Tab-separated table of C-alpha atoms and ligand atoms in Angstrom:
chain	number	residue	atom	x	y	z
A	1	MET	CA	14.614	9.483	-142.548
A	2	THR	CA	13.432	11.763	-139.620
A	3	SER	CA	15.745	11.685	-136.203
A	4	SER	CA	15.032	13.370	-132.857
A	5	PHE	CA	16.974	16.379	-134.670
A	6	SER	CA	14.524	16.577	-137.132
A	7	ARG	CA	13.159	20.573	-138.054
A	8	ARG	CA	14.504	21.186	-133.973
A	9	HIS	CA	16.303	23.677	-132.118
A	10	LEU	CA	19.388	22.500	-130.729
A	11	LEU	CA	19.965	25.436	-127.721
A	12	SER	CA	21.291	23.247	-125.224
A	13	VAL	CA	22.167	20.283	-124.102
A	14	ASP	CA	18.768	19.217	-121.641
A	15	ALA	CA	16.545	18.688	-123.949
A	16	VAL	CA	19.164	15.382	-126.267
A	17	SER	CA	18.415	13.237	-124.761
A	18	SER	CA	20.728	9.899	-124.576
A	19	ALA	CA	18.374	7.824	-127.096
A	20	ASP	CA	18.992	10.882	-129.349
A	21	VAL	CA	22.423	10.938	-128.652
A	22	SER	CA	23.416	6.710	-129.303
A	23	ALA	CA	20.944	7.918	-132.340
A	24	LEU	CA	23.022	11.015	-133.074
A	25	PHE	CA	26.732	8.297	-133.560
A	26	ASP	CA	25.648	5.852	-135.800
A	27	HIS	CA	25.037	8.908	-137.586
A	28	VAL	CA	28.775	10.601	-137.378
A	29	ALA	CA	30.071	7.329	-137.970
A	30	GLU	CA	27.971	7.446	-141.623
A	31	MET	CA	29.569	11.404	-141.772
A	32	LYS	CA	33.346	9.454	-141.946
A	33	GLN	CA	33.332	6.951	-143.988
A	34	LEU	CA	31.342	9.373	-146.587
A	35	VAL	CA	34.588	11.925	-145.985
A	36	GLU	CA	36.912	9.409	-145.976
A	37	LYS	CA	35.378	7.118	-148.909
A	38	LYS	CA	34.312	10.301	-151.220
A	39	GLY	CA	35.216	14.409	-149.048
A	40	GLY	CA	30.824	14.461	-149.456
A	41	ASP	CA	27.519	14.719	-151.007
A	42	ASP	CA	25.055	16.894	-152.653
A	43	ARG	CA	22.590	15.610	-149.538
A	44	LEU	CA	21.727	18.537	-148.476
A	45	LYS	CA	21.752	20.442	-152.458
A	46	GLY	CA	19.461	23.103	-152.225
A	47	THR	CA	19.315	24.666	-147.893
A	48	ILE	CA	20.991	26.954	-147.080
A	49	MET	CA	23.049	28.235	-143.210
A	50	ALA	CA	23.292	30.813	-142.089
A	51	ALA	CA	26.482	31.184	-139.419
A	52	LEU	CA	25.504	34.662	-137.531
A	53	PHE	CA	28.531	34.895	-134.721
A	54	TYR	CA	28.393	37.981	-132.692
A	55	GLU	CA	32.261	37.112	-131.076
A	56	PRO	CA	34.666	35.559	-132.381
A	57	SER	CA	35.200	31.760	-133.869
A	58	SER	CA	38.100	29.995	-135.611
A	59	ARG	CA	36.582	25.908	-135.629
A	60	THR	CA	33.354	26.266	-134.890
A	61	MET	CA	32.596	28.380	-137.891
A	62	ALA	CA	35.260	26.642	-139.956
A	63	SER	CA	33.618	23.161	-139.245
A	64	PHE	CA	30.183	24.263	-139.436
A	65	ILE	CA	30.903	26.350	-142.714
A	66	THR	CA	32.706	22.665	-144.174
A	67	ALA	CA	30.128	20.360	-142.498
A	68	MET	CA	27.655	21.915	-144.873
A	69	GLN	CA	29.733	22.768	-147.721
A	70	ARG	CA	30.645	18.420	-147.714
A	71	LEU	CA	27.039	17.825	-147.849
A	72	GLY	CA	26.411	20.191	-151.108
A	73	GLY	CA	24.950	22.581	-148.876
A	74	GLY	CA	24.459	26.396	-149.521
A	75	ILE	CA	26.013	28.829	-146.182
A	76	ILE	CA	25.860	32.312	-145.414
A	77	PRO	CA	28.954	33.311	-143.133
A	78	ILE	CA	29.061	36.389	-140.800
A	79	SER	CA	31.721	36.257	-138.595
A	80	ALA	CA	31.309	39.733	-137.083
A	81	MET	CA	27.815	40.350	-135.965
A	82	LYS	CA	28.562	43.025	-134.605
A	83	GLU	CA	30.696	44.999	-136.829
A	84	HIS	CA	29.567	44.192	-140.837
A	85	SER	CA	25.340	43.890	-139.615
A	86	SER	CA	22.620	45.324	-139.334
A	87	VAL	CA	23.574	44.422	-135.489
A	88	VAL	CA	24.932	47.866	-136.279
A	89	LYS	CA	22.385	50.361	-137.338
A	90	GLY	CA	20.731	48.651	-134.161
A	91	GLU	CA	18.186	45.776	-135.499
A	92	THR	CA	17.201	43.935	-132.394
A	93	ILE	CA	17.586	39.658	-133.185
A	94	GLN	CA	14.686	39.561	-133.609
A	95	ASP	CA	14.446	40.982	-136.111
A	96	THR	CA	17.564	39.388	-137.876
A	97	ALA	CA	15.454	35.643	-136.979
A	98	ARG	CA	12.822	36.930	-139.194
A	99	VAL	CA	14.987	38.275	-141.722
A	100	PHE	CA	17.392	35.451	-142.293
A	101	SER	CA	15.102	33.023	-141.483
A	102	SER	CA	13.387	34.368	-144.847
A	103	TYR	CA	16.770	33.689	-147.338
A	104	ALA	CA	18.942	30.317	-144.489
A	105	ASP	CA	16.920	26.594	-143.618
A	106	VAL	CA	18.950	26.429	-141.017
A	107	LEU	CA	20.868	29.508	-138.152
A	108	VAL	CA	24.042	29.227	-136.585
A	109	ILE	CA	24.496	31.832	-133.683
A	110	ARG	CA	27.635	32.315	-131.521
A	111	HIS	CA	26.817	35.485	-129.027
A	112	PRO	CA	27.844	36.526	-125.760
A	113	GLU	CA	24.693	36.959	-124.199
A	114	VAL	CA	23.527	33.364	-122.216
A	115	GLY	CA	19.691	32.655	-124.333
A	116	ALA	CA	20.528	34.743	-126.773
A	117	PRO	CA	19.577	31.949	-129.107
A	118	ALA	CA	17.240	31.050	-127.336
A	119	GLN	CA	15.878	35.057	-128.102
A	120	LEU	CA	16.568	34.178	-131.474
A	121	ALA	CA	14.899	30.803	-132.007
A	122	GLN	CA	11.773	32.411	-130.535
A	123	ALA	CA	11.615	34.718	-133.660
A	124	ALA	CA	12.632	32.156	-136.057
A	125	SER	CA	10.745	29.733	-138.473
A	126	VAL	CA	13.628	27.810	-139.020
A	127	PRO	CA	15.430	26.074	-136.578
A	128	VAL	CA	18.234	27.589	-134.421
A	129	ILE	CA	21.301	26.023	-133.490
A	130	ASN	CA	23.657	26.865	-130.250
A	131	ALA	CA	27.427	27.591	-131.370
A	132	GLY	CA	27.790	28.784	-127.448
A	133	ASP	CA	25.960	31.402	-125.707
A	134	GLY	CA	28.335	33.587	-123.294
A	135	ALA	CA	28.770	31.525	-120.332
A	136	GLY	CA	25.978	29.370	-120.591
A	137	GLU	CA	26.591	26.253	-123.266
A	138	HIS	CA	27.977	24.533	-126.400
A	139	PRO	CA	25.076	21.570	-127.233
A	140	THR	CA	27.671	21.073	-130.104
A	141	GLN	CA	30.920	20.989	-128.099
A	142	ALA	CA	29.127	18.544	-125.987
A	143	LEU	CA	28.238	16.155	-128.253
A	144	LEU	CA	31.943	16.124	-129.846
A	145	ASP	CA	33.568	15.832	-126.484
A	146	THR	CA	31.393	13.269	-126.343
A	147	TYR	CA	32.016	11.826	-129.059
A	148	THR	CA	35.731	11.379	-128.717
A	149	ILE	CA	35.083	10.117	-125.437
A	150	HIS	CA	33.319	7.633	-126.844
A	151	GLN	CA	35.704	6.246	-128.400
A	152	HIS	CA	38.114	5.704	-126.295
A	153	PHE	CA	35.808	4.489	-123.253
A	154	SER	CA	32.560	2.220	-123.998
A	155	ASP	CA	31.625	2.396	-120.737
A	156	PHE	CA	31.160	5.320	-118.913
A	157	LYS	CA	30.343	4.006	-115.800
A	158	GLY	CA	33.650	3.384	-114.682
A	159	ILE	CA	35.411	6.224	-115.975
A	160	THR	CA	36.418	9.579	-113.385
A	161	VAL	CA	36.093	12.260	-115.648
A	162	GLY	CA	38.462	15.652	-115.128
A	163	LEU	CA	37.259	19.110	-115.817
A	164	ILE	CA	40.127	21.214	-115.388
A	165	GLY	CA	40.083	24.928	-115.100
A	166	ASP	CA	37.454	27.863	-115.743
A	167	LEU	CA	34.441	25.846	-114.984
A	168	LEU	CA	32.655	28.696	-113.687
A	169	TYR	CA	32.131	30.901	-117.392
A	170	GLY	CA	33.951	28.095	-119.770
A	171	ARG	CA	30.530	26.579	-121.746
A	172	THR	CA	32.094	23.856	-122.922
A	173	VAL	CA	32.296	22.606	-119.645
A	174	HIS	CA	28.668	22.744	-118.556
A	175	SER	CA	27.637	21.310	-121.242
A	176	LEU	CA	29.810	18.286	-121.282
A	177	SER	CA	29.235	17.145	-117.605
A	178	LYS	CA	25.567	17.195	-118.121
A	179	LEU	CA	25.966	15.286	-121.426
A	180	LEU	CA	28.071	12.758	-119.784
A	181	VAL	CA	26.186	12.403	-116.956
A	182	ARG	CA	23.294	11.546	-118.945
A	183	ARG	CA	24.935	9.375	-120.647
A	184	GLY	CA	26.703	7.877	-117.320
A	185	VAL	CA	29.235	8.943	-115.696
A	186	ARG	CA	29.248	8.649	-112.059
A	187	ARG	CA	32.391	10.054	-111.364
A	188	PHE	CA	33.288	13.846	-111.510
A	189	MET	CA	36.548	15.314	-110.238
A	190	LEU	CA	36.194	19.752	-110.660
A	191	ILE	CA	39.117	20.936	-110.749
A	192	SER	CA	39.291	24.631	-110.548
A	193	PRO	CA	40.553	27.979	-108.115
A	194	SER	CA	37.514	28.787	-106.056
A	195	ALA	CA	36.800	31.865	-107.482
A	196	LEU	CA	35.655	29.587	-110.874
A	197	ARG	CA	34.006	27.100	-109.529
A	198	MET	CA	31.802	25.066	-111.349
A	199	PRO	CA	27.771	27.148	-110.790
A	200	THR	CA	25.797	25.435	-108.365
A	201	ASP	CA	22.854	23.903	-110.490
A	202	ILE	CA	25.475	22.134	-112.344
A	203	VAL	CA	26.519	20.537	-109.433
A	204	THR	CA	23.375	19.780	-108.201
A	205	PHE	CA	22.612	18.541	-111.184
A	206	LEU	CA	25.683	15.808	-111.676
A	207	LYS	CA	24.460	14.569	-108.029
A	208	GLU	CA	21.382	14.824	-108.945
A	209	GLU	CA	21.588	12.186	-111.612
A	210	GLY	CA	23.398	10.131	-109.450
A	211	ALA	CA	26.662	11.081	-109.855
A	212	THR	CA	29.792	11.343	-107.168
A	213	VAL	CA	31.575	15.379	-108.144
A	214	GLU	CA	34.226	15.912	-106.213
A	215	GLU	CA	35.302	20.212	-106.302
A	216	GLN	CA	39.184	20.180	-105.663
A	217	ASP	CA	42.374	23.334	-106.302
A	218	ARG	CA	44.970	21.587	-106.797
A	219	LEU	CA	45.297	19.353	-110.349
A	220	ILE	CA	48.720	17.160	-109.346
A	221	GLU	CA	47.340	15.237	-106.611
A	222	HIS	CA	44.762	14.174	-108.390
A	223	VAL	CA	45.644	13.530	-111.720
A	224	SER	CA	46.707	9.676	-111.677
A	225	ASP	CA	42.952	9.127	-110.265
A	226	LEU	CA	41.764	9.980	-113.324
A	227	ASP	CA	40.465	9.105	-116.807
A	228	VAL	CA	39.959	12.326	-118.917
A	229	LEU	CA	41.851	15.419	-118.691
A	230	TYR	CA	39.266	17.713	-120.297
A	231	VAL	CA	41.258	21.492	-119.780
A	232	THR	CA	39.661	24.900	-120.322
A	233	ARG	CA	40.759	28.358	-121.167
A	234	VAL	CA	40.498	31.076	-118.161
A	235	GLN	CA	37.126	33.023	-120.615
A	236	LYS	CA	38.972	36.281	-120.742
A	237	GLU	CA	36.439	37.956	-122.110
A	238	ARG	CA	34.002	37.046	-119.207
A	239	PHE	CA	35.900	38.924	-116.959
A	240	ALA	CA	35.173	42.479	-116.146
A	241	ASP	CA	38.390	43.085	-113.810
A	242	VAL	CA	41.216	42.365	-115.735
A	243	ASP	CA	43.576	42.050	-112.079
A	244	GLN	CA	41.537	39.206	-111.870
A	245	TYR	CA	42.369	36.996	-115.063
A	246	GLU	CA	45.722	37.977	-114.379
A	247	GLY	CA	46.172	36.599	-111.255
A	248	LEU	CA	43.975	33.004	-112.544
A	249	LYS	CA	45.004	32.719	-115.864
A	250	ASP	CA	47.956	30.263	-115.847
A	251	VAL	CA	46.859	28.362	-112.053
A	252	TYR	CA	47.380	25.212	-114.776
A	253	HIS	CA	49.495	23.747	-116.467
A	254	ILE	CA	49.838	20.690	-118.490
A	255	THR	CA	53.353	19.601	-119.214
A	256	PRO	CA	54.987	16.184	-120.114
A	257	ASP	CA	56.163	15.647	-115.845
A	258	VAL	CA	52.420	16.507	-115.360
A	259	MET	CA	50.960	13.734	-118.477
A	260	ARG	CA	54.462	11.762	-116.528
A	261	LEU	CA	51.514	10.834	-113.517
A	262	ALA	CA	48.894	11.010	-115.996
A	263	LYS	CA	47.196	6.715	-116.563
A	264	GLY	CA	48.628	4.995	-119.702
A	265	THR	CA	44.545	4.737	-120.741
A	266	ALA	CA	43.755	8.652	-120.271
A	267	VAL	CA	42.688	11.462	-123.019
A	268	LEU	CA	43.904	15.008	-122.129
A	269	MET	CA	41.175	17.154	-124.569
A	270	HIS	CA	40.900	21.118	-124.850
A	271	PRO	CA	38.386	22.278	-126.552
A	272	LEU	CA	40.931	25.362	-127.974
A	273	PRO	CA	42.225	27.976	-128.987
A	274	ARG	CA	44.730	26.417	-125.511
A	275	VAL	CA	46.424	29.566	-123.831
A	276	GLY	CA	49.071	28.224	-122.084
A	277	GLU	CA	47.110	25.642	-120.478
A	278	ILE	CA	48.900	23.105	-121.747
A	279	SER	CA	53.007	23.037	-122.687
A	280	PRO	CA	53.003	22.291	-126.969
A	281	GLU	CA	55.959	19.498	-125.772
A	282	VAL	CA	52.456	17.318	-124.721
A	283	ASP	CA	51.297	17.639	-128.422
A	284	ASP	CA	52.756	15.068	-129.317
A	285	ASP	CA	51.801	12.645	-126.681
A	286	PRO	CA	49.208	9.963	-128.430
A	287	ARG	CA	47.174	9.954	-125.148
A	288	ALA	CA	46.914	14.669	-126.739
A	289	LEU	CA	43.180	13.927	-129.461
A	290	TYR	CA	43.123	17.908	-129.315
A	291	PHE	CA	45.217	18.663	-132.694
A	292	ARG	CA	43.417	14.716	-133.714
A	293	GLU	CA	40.259	12.720	-133.071
A	294	GLN	CA	38.626	16.850	-131.383
A	295	THR	CA	38.807	18.228	-134.032
A	296	ARG	CA	38.069	16.321	-136.569
A	297	ASN	CA	35.569	15.074	-134.923
A	298	GLY	CA	34.130	18.448	-134.701
A	299	LEU	CA	33.438	18.298	-138.369
A	300	TYR	CA	32.093	15.273	-138.326
A	301	VAL	CA	29.257	15.515	-135.621
A	302	ARG	CA	28.856	18.832	-137.401
A	303	MET	CA	27.679	17.068	-140.767
A	304	ALA	CA	25.514	14.517	-138.734
A	305	ILE	CA	23.724	17.691	-136.720
A	306	LEU	CA	23.300	19.421	-140.284
A	307	ASP	CA	22.004	16.274	-141.779
A	308	ARG	CA	19.029	15.267	-139.312
A	309	ILE	CA	18.345	18.706	-138.486
A	310	LEU	CA	17.359	19.717	-141.796
A	311	ARG	CA	16.225	16.067	-143.055
B	1	NCD	C1	34.938	26.663	-126.637
B	1	NCD	C2	34.189	28.443	-126.691
B	1	NCD	O1	33.746	28.914	-127.911
B	1	NCD	O2	33.178	28.106	-125.874
B	1	NCD	N1	36.032	27.446	-127.905
B	1	NCD	C3	35.426	26.285	-129.521
B	1	NCD	O3	34.156	26.567	-129.806
B	1	NCD	N2	36.145	25.380	-129.545
B	1	NCD	C4	36.699	27.628	-125.969
B	1	NCD	C5	36.859	28.498	-125.692
B	1	NCD	O4	36.752	30.078	-126.140
B	1	NCD	O5	37.288	28.353	-124.732
């Protein structure tokens, strides 16, 4: 099997075509069946993934590791690169790339600086996957979110996607909006406080691709319009000014009352972790996908990505 992901880096959704996504989604469905029937297989036996995390992670790290193990591969998980690797001694990212390229067949990196995965990729001799770079991108999260939305809405042209919360620093919404517009979404409602608006280059891109983009401050007036409510955490770690963070962190709160205003067919998503944006009473609402499909799809999508990159 060869694919457009084969032996390539995955640094941004910019390099992922709509055809790549369609092929990947067929593969994701296979991975789901494989896990449900047999738990996995040994197709990646003899290959190793290094997970180099310079920032905290629960789901992304755990799902990449699980994905590799369910396909028979091995792992080098370093969840505290800044504390427990030679980075502490001053090693550059280029040297780290050279070293880990001689042990592993694929490098997965999360880093607080935008562009760090691209720097790693320049010096690496194996494919690099961006698992989140600062306030930049998070392409694998966008692929799993798009897959989840695709399971609920077969025609993206007719849906209104609401991205809610920290659109400035939230890397998931940067990658997701770019991927969704390429998959045919024609209407975005960007709901954020004015201090946390979507970067203008992304808004311009969405418009150039033919979408209508509305920027709003208030959520409540627009909830009934939305097919997708994608809520994000205000990204505390990106704020230099703690008081500014404190003033913005509780700006939106999804409660059962808010969900009563939403369409019966709407979906409520969150990349997690949530820190108060969605009240726990909403978790049992069948429209809330974050602990159900979204988390599980993270595993299947990362299995499919690793399989396509490594074979
Ligand atoms: C997100 C991230 O790291 O960007 N988490 C994740 O990977 N699921 C979202 C966040 O931290 O708010």
